[in-house]
Coordinates of C-alpha atoms and ligand atoms in Angstrom, one line a residue:
X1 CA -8.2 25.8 0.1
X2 CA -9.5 22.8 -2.2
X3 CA -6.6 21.3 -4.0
X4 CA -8.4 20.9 -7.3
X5 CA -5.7 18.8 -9.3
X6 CA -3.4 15.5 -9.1
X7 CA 0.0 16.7 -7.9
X8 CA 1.1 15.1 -10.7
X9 CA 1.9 16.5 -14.5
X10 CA -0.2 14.6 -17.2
X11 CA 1.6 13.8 -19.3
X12 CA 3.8 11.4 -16.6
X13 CA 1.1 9.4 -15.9
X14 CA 0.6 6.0 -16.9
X15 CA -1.7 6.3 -20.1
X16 CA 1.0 7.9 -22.3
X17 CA 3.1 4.8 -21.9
X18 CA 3.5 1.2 -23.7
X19 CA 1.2 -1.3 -22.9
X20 CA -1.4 1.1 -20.9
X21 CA -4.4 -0.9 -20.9
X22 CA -7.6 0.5 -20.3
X23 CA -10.1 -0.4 -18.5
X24 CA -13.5 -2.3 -18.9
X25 CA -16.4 -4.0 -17.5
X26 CA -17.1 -7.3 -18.7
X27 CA -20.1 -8.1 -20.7
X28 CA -23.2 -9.2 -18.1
X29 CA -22.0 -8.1 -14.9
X30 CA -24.3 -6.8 -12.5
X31 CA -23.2 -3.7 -9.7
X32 CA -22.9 -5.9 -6.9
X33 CA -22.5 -5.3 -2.8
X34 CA -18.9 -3.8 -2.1
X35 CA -17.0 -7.1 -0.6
X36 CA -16.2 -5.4 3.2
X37 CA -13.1 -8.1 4.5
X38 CA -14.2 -9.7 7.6
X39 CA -12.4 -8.8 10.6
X40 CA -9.5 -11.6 11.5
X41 CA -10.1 -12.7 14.7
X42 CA -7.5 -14.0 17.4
X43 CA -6.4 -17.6 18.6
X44 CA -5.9 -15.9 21.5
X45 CA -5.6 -12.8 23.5
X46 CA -3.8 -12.9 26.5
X47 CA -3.3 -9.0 28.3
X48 CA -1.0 -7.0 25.6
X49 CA 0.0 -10.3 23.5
X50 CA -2.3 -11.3 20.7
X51 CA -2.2 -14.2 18.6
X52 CA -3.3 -14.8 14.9
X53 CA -2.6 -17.6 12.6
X54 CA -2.7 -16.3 9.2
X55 CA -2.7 -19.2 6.2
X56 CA -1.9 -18.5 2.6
X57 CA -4.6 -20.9 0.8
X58 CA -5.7 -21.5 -2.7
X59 CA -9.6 -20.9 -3.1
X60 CA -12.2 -20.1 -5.9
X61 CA -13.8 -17.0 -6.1
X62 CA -16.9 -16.2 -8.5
X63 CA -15.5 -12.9 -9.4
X64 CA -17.5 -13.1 -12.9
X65 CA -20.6 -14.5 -14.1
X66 CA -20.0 -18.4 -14.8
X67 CA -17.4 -20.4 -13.9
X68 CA -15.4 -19.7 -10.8
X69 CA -11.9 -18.5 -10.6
X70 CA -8.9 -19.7 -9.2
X71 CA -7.9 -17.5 -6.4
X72 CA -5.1 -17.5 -3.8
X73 CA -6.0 -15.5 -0.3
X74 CA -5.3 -15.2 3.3
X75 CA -7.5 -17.0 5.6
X76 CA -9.8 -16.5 2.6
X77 CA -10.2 -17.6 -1.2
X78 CA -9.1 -14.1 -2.8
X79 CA -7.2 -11.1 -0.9
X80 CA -7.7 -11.6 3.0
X81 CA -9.3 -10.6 6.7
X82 CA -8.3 -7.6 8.0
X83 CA -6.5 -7.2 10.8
X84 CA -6.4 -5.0 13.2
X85 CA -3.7 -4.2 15.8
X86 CA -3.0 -1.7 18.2
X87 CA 0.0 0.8 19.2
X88 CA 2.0 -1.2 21.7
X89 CA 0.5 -4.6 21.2
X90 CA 2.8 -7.7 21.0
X91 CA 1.5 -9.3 18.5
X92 CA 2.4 -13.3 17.5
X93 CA 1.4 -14.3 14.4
X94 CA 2.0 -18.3 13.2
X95 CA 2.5 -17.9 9.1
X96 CA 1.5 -21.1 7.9
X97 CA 2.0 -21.7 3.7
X98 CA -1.0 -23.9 2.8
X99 CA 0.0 -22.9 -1.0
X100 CA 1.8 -25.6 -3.7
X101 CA 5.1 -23.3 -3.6
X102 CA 6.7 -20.7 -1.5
X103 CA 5.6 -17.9 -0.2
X104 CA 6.6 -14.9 2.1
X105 CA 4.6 -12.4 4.4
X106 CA 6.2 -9.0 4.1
X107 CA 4.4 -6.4 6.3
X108 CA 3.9 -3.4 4.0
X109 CA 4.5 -0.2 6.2
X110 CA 4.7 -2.0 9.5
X111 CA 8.3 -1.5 11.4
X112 CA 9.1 -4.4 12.2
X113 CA 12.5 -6.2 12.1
X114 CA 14.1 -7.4 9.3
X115 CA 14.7 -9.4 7.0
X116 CA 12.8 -12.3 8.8
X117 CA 9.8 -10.7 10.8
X118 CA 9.8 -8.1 7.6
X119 CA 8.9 -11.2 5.6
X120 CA 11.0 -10.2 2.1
X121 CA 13.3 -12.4 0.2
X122 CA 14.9 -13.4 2.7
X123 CA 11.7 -15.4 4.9
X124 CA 10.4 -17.8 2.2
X125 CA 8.2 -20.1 3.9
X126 CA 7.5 -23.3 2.4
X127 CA 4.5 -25.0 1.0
X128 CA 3.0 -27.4 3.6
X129 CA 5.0 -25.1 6.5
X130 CA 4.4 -23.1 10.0
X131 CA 6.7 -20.5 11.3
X132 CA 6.4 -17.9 14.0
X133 CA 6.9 -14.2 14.1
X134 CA 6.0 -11.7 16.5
X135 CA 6.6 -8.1 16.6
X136 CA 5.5 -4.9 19.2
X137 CA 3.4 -2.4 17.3
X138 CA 5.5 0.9 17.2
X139 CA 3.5 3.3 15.3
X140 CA 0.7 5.4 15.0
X141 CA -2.8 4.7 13.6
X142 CA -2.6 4.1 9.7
X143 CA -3.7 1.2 7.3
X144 CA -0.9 -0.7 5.9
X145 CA -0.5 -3.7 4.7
X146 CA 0.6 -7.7 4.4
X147 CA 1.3 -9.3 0.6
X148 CA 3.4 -11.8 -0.9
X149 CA 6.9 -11.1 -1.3
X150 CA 9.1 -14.0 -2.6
X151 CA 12.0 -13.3 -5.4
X152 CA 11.3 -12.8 -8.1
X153 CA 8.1 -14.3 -7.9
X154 CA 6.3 -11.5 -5.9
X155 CA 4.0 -9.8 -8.9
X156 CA 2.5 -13.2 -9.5
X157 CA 1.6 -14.1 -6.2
X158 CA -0.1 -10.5 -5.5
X159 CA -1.6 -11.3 -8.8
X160 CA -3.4 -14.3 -7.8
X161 CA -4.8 -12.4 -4.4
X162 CA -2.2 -12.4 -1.8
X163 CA -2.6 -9.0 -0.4
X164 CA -4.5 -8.1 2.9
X165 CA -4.9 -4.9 4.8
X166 CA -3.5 -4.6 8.4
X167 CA -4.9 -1.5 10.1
X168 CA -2.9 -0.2 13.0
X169 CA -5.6 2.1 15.7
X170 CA -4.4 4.0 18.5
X171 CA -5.8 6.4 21.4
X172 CA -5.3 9.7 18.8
X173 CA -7.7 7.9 16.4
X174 CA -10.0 6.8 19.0
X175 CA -10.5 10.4 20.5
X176 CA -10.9 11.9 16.8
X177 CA -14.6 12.6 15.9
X178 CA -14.1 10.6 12.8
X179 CA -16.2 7.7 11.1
X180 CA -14.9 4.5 12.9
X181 CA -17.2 2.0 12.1
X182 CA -15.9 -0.3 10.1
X183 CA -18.2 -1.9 7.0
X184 CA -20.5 0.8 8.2
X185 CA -19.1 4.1 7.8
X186 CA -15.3 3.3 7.3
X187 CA -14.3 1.0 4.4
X188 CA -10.8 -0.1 3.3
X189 CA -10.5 0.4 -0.5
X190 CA -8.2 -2.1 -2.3
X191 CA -8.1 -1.2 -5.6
X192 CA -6.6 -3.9 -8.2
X193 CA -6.9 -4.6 -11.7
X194 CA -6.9 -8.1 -13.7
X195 CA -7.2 -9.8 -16.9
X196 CA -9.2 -12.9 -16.7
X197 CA -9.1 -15.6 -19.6
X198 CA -11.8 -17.5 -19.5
X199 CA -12.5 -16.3 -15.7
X200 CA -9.3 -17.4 -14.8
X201 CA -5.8 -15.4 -14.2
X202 CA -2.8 -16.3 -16.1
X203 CA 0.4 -14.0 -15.0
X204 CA 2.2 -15.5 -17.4
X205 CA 0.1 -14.5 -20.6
X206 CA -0.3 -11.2 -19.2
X207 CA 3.5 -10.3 -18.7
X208 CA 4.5 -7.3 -19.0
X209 CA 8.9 -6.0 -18.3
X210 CA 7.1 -2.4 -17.9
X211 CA 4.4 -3.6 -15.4
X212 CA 1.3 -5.6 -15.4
X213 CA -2.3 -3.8 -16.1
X214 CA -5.3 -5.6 -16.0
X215 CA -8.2 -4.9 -18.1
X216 CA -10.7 -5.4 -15.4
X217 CA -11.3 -3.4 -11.8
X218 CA -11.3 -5.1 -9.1
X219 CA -12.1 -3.0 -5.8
X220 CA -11.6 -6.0 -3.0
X221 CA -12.1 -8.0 -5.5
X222 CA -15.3 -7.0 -6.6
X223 CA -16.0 -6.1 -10.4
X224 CA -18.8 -3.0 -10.2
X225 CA -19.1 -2.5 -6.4
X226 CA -21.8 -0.5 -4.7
X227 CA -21.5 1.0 -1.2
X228 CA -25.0 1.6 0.8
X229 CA -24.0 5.0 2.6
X230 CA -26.2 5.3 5.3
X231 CA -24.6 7.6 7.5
X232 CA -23.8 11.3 6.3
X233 CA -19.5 10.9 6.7
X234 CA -17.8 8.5 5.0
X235 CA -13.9 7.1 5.6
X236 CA -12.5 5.3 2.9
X237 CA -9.2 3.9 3.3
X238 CA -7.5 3.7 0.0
X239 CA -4.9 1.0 -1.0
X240 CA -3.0 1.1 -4.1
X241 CA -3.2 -2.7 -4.7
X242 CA -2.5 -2.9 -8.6
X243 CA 0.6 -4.2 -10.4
X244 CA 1.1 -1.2 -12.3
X245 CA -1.6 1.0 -12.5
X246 CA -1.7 4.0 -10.7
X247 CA -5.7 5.2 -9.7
X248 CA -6.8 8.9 -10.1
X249 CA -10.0 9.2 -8.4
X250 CA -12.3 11.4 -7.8
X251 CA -15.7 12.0 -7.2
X252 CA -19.0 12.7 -9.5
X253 CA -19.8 16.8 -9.3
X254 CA -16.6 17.1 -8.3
X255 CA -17.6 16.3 -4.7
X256 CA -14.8 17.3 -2.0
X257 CA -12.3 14.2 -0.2
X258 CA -11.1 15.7 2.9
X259 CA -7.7 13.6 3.2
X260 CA -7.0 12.6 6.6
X261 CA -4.4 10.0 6.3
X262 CA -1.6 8.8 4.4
X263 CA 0.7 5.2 4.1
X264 CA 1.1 5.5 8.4
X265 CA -0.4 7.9 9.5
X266 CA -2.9 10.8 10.0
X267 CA -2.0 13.9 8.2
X268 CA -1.1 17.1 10.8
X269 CA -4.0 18.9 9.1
X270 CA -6.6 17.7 7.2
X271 CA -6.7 19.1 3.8
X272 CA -9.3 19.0 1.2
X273 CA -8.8 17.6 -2.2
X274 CA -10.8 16.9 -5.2
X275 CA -8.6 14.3 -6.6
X276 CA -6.0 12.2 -5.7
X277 CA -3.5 9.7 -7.3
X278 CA -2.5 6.8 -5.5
X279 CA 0.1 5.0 -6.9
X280 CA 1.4 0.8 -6.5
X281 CA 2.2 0.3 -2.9
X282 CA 0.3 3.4 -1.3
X283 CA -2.4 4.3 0.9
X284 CA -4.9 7.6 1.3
X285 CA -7.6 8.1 3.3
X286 CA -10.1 10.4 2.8
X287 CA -13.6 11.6 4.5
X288 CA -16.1 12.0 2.1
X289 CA -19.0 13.5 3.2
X290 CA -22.6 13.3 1.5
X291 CA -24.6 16.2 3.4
X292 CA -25.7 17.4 0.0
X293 CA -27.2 14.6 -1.3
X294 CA -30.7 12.6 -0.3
X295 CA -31.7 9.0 0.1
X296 CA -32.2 8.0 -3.5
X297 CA -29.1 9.6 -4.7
X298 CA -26.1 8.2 -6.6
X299 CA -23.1 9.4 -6.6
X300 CA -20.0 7.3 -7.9
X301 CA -16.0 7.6 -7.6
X302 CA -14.7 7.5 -10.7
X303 CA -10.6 6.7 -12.0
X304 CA -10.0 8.7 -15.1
X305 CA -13.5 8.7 -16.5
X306 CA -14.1 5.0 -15.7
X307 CA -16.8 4.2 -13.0
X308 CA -14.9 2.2 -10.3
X309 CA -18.1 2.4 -7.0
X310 CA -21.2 4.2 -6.9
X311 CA -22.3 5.2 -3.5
X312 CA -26.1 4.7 -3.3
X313 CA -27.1 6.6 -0.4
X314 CA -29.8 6.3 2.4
X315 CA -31.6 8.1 4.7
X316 CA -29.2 9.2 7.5
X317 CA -28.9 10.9 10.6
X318 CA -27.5 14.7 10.7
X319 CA -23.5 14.6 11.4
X320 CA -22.0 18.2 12.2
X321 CA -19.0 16.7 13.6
X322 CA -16.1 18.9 12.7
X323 CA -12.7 18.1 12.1
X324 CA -9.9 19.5 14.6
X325 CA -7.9 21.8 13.0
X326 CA -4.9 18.9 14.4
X327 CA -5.6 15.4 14.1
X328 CA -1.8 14.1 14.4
X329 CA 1.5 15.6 15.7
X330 CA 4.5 13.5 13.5
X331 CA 7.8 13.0 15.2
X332 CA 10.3 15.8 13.1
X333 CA 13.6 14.3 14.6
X334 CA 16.5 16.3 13.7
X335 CA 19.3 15.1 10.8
X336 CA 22.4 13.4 12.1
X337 CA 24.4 15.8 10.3
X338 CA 27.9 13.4 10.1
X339 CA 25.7 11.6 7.6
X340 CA 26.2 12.4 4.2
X341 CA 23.6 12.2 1.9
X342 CA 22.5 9.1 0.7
X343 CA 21.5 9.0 -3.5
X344 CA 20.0 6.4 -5.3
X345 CA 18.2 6.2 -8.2
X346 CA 15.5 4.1 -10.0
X347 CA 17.3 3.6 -13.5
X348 CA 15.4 2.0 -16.7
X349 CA 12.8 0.2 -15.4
X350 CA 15.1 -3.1 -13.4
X351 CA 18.1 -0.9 -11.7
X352 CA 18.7 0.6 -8.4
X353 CA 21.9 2.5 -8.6
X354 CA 22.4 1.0 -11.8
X355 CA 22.7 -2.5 -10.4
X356 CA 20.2 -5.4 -10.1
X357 CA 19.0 -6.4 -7.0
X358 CA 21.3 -9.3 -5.7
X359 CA 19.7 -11.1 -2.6
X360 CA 23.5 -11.5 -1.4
X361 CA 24.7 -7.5 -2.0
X362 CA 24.4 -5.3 1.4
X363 CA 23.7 -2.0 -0.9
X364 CA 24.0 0.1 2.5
X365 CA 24.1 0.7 6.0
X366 CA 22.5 3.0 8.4
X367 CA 23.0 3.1 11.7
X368 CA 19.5 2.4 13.8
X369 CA 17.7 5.6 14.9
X370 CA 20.4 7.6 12.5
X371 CA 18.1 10.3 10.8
X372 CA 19.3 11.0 7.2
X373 CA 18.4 12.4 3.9
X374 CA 18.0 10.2 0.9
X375 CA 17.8 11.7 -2.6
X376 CA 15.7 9.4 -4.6
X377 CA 15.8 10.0 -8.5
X378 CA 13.7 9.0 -11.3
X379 CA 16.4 8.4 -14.3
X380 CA 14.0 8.1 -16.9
X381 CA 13.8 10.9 -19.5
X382 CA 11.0 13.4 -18.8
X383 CA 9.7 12.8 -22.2
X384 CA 9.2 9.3 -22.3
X385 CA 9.4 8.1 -18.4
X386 CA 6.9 7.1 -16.0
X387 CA 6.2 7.4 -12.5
X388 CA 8.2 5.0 -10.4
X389 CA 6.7 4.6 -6.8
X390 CA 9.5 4.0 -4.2
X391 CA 9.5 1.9 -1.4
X392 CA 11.3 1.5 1.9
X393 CA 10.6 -1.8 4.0
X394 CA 10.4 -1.3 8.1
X395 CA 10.4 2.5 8.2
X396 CA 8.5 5.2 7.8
X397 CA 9.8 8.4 6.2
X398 CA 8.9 12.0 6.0
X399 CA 9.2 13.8 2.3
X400 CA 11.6 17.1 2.5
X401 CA 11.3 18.1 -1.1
X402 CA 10.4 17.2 -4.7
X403 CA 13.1 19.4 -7.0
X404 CA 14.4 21.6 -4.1
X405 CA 10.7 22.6 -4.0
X406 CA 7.8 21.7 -1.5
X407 CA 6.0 18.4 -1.8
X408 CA 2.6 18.0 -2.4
X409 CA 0.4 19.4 0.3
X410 CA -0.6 15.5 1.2
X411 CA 2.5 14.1 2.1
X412 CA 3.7 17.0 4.1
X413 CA 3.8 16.3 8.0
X414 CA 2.8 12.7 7.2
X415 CA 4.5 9.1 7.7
X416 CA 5.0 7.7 4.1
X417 CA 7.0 4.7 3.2
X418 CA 5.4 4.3 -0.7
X419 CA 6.1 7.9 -2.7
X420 CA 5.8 8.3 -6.5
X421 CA 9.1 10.2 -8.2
X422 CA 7.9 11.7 -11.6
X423 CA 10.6 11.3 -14.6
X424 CA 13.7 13.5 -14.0
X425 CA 12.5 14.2 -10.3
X426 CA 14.5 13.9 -7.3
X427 CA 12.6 13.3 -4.0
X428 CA 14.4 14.1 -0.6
X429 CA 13.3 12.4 2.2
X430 CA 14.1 12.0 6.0
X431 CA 14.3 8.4 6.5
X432 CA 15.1 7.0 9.9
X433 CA 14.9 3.3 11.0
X434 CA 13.6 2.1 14.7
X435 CA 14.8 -2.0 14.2
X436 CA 17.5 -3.1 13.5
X437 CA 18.1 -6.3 10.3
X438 CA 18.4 -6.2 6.6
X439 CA 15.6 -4.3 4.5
X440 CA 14.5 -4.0 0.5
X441 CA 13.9 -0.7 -0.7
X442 CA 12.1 -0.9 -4.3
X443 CA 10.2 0.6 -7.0
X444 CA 6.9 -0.8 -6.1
X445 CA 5.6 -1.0 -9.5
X446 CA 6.2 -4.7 -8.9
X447 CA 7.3 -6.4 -12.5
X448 CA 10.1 -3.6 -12.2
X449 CA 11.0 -5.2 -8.1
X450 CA 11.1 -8.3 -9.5
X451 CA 13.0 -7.5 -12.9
X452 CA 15.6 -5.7 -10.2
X453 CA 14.7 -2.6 -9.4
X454 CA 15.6 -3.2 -5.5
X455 CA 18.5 -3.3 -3.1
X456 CA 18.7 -3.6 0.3
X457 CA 19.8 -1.9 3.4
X458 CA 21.3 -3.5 6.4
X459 CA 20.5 -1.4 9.8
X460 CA 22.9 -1.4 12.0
X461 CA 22.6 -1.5 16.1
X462 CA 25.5 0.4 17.6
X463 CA 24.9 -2.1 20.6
X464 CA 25.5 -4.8 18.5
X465 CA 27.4 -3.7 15.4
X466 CA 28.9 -7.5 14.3
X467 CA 25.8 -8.8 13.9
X468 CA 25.8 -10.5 10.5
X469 CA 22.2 -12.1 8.8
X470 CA 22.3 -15.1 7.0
X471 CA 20.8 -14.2 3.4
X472 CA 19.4 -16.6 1.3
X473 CA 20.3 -16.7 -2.4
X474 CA 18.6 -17.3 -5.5
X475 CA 19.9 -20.8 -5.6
X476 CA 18.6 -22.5 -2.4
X477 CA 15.3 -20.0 -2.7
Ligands
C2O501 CU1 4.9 -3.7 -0.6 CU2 8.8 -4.9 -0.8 O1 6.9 -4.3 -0.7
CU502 CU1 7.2 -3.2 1.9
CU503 CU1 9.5 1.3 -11.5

């Protein structure tokens, strides 16, 4: 089967709502190379510990024609390196704040201990400062990823170019007959949008309650990218990178994205798709493969019917690689049935539970390694609601139904920790935590995190079950 459709009704998406902006290319800019982030290199490898320093700076990037713009990045002027770490690695990493205020360095979809190693709220680092965290990867190949998370300021930071993407590898992925060469034939995907004033950004102008959309794509920060495809596959690895807006791609002549991966990890089975909606917060990744076309050929990936990338392709080499019918085998652990089930719900467009988040409120507790169900609802009205994309820091989670019915055929037998819940919808999912330590859960549209709509969770350690965490609060932030 090819999924022809979004899994997602129309009239929920984004363009029916206030302040929808569409998109547009500037006046005089020319298609340009796709920016491919360097890879971040080590301080230091030393048998299974590896170091990294990673620096939030200020920079200038000429994202349009003329002047420059003002940029923050990681190790970089705008966005980041990538970095890539393995399954079982120690990894130490010295966060260093080279910025005029705060920051923090919250590891999108990487389960690590919270709140400080997690990097929310709770792990401001100061300008001018170092600190030191290190974690042991526990998780399969997947891309997730590292951005800004200080409250409430965390839209504006990702909105001057603090996000990065860290991609996790493992043995599975390295045995899979799968394009693995990165700025070759695999290519992370961070798709943003931005208004620019007089080429520069100015949150504040742009401020939206309802989320933030910028006029202007930016795919890794590039306005009117071009990939050179010289090999006949194609992995892209999608990030949902925007504010607000939500992307539905797909491809010219309807050209077929085999979806191999979700937010961390591989898919069970592949499954082919012919368009796909990624919302705030989460990844996809797809195959795309060109055998039908010829060196000369253009074929572009499209949101809505904007152009976002034209692949131009080359002359390449015969791939008949096939696909195993398996490509990951998720953990399915059973429910600890003493646990009731856990509701909460995304209310308005600033509540969790019909409370805002309070950095000094424990919302809940879980026990560590406790597998339960959480029924996450959407409270907006079908008619004039929008999707909400809800996030859980330091875990991954399996989706169990969407209604009482079955999910989408791409987030079954998949790790997700970003999932969009439609207006009215109530999404069950299996979520289990492997560290212990205090962890936001959020819509992920981020104006709505930082207006309130997150709480947090504190995990408990049956081993150590007194174990308090010292929570900052707005005040001394
Ligand atoms: Cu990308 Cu609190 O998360
Ligand atoms: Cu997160
Ligand atoms: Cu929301």
């Amino acid at each position: 089967t090819v999924y022809p459709d979004y899994f997602y009704s129309e009239k929920d998406f984004d363009k029916s709502h206030m302040g929808y902006k569409p998109l547009t290319i500037p006046a005089g800019v020319e298609a340009q190379p796709l920016a491919v982030p360097p890879l971040l290199a080590p301080d230091k490898v030393d048998g299974n510990d590896i170091y990294y320093t990673i620096e939030a700076q200020e920079g200038e990037s000429q994202i349009l024609p003329g002047k420059k713009t003002k940029t923050w990045g990681y190790n970089a002027p705008l966005l980041g390196q990538t970095l890539v770490v393995k399954t079982g690695q120690r990894v130490h990493v010295r966060l260093k704040n080279s910025l005029p205020v705060l920051t923090s360095f919250h590891w999108h979809g990487m389960e690590v201990p919270g709140p400080i190693t997690d990097g929310g709220c709770h792990a401001p680092v100061y300008p001018g400062e170092e600190k030191d965290i290190e974690f042991t990867v526990k998780q399969p190949a997947a891309l997730t990823w590292l951005h800004a998370h200080p409250c409430p300021s965390t839209a504006m930071q990702v909105w001057m170019g603090l996000a990065m993407g860290v991609v996790v590898t493992d043995d599975n992925e390295a045995r899979l007959p799968i394009p693995k060469n990165y700025g070759v034939d695999e290519f992370p995907i961070i798709l943003q949008d931005r208004t620019f004033h007089d080429n520069q950004l100015d949150y504040r102008a742009d401020y939206d309650p309802m989320g933030v959309f910028g006029e202007v794509p930016l795919i890794n920060g590039v306005v009117r990218p071009y990939v050179d495809v010289t090999t006949q596959k194609v992995r892209l690895l999608f990030l949902g990178g925007s504010d607000r807006r939500e992307w539905r791609l797909h491809f010219e002549n309807d050209l077929t994205m085999t979806q191999i991966g979700g937010d961390d990890s591989f898919l069970r089975h592949p499954i082919d798709v012919k368009k796909l909606l990624i919302g705030p917060g989460e990844r996809q990744q797809v195959i795309v493969d060109f055998a039908g076309y010829k060196e000369g050929d253009v074929v572009s990936l499209y949101t809505d019917d904007f152009k976002l990338v034209e692949f131009r392709i080359h002359a390449f080499e015969k791939d008949d690689r096939e696909l195993p019918f398996n490509i990951f085998t998720p953990d399915d652990p059973a429910v600890n049935s003493e646990a009731p089930v856990r509701h909460v719900t995304m209310d308005d467009h600033d509540k969790i539970n019909g409370l805002r988040f309070s950095m000094e409120r424990i919302d809940m507790k879980q026990t560590l390694n406790s597998v339960e169900y959480w029924d996450v609802t959407n409270t907006n009205n079908s008619a004039s609601g929008m999707l909400h994309p809800f996030h859980i820091h330091g875990a991954h989670f399996l989706v169990v139904s969407r209604n009482g019915q079955k999910p989408n055929p791409n987030e079954i037998n998949v790790y997700k920790d970003t999932i969009e819940v439609g207006p009215g919808e109530t999404v069950r999912l299996k979520v289990y935590f492997q560290n212990a330590g205090v962890f936001m859960y959020h819509c992920h549209i981020i104006e709505h995190e930082d207006a309130g709509m997150m709480a947090q969770i504190q995990i408990v350690d049956p081993k150590d079950p007194d174990k308090t965490y010292k929570l900052m609060d707005m005040e001394t932030i």
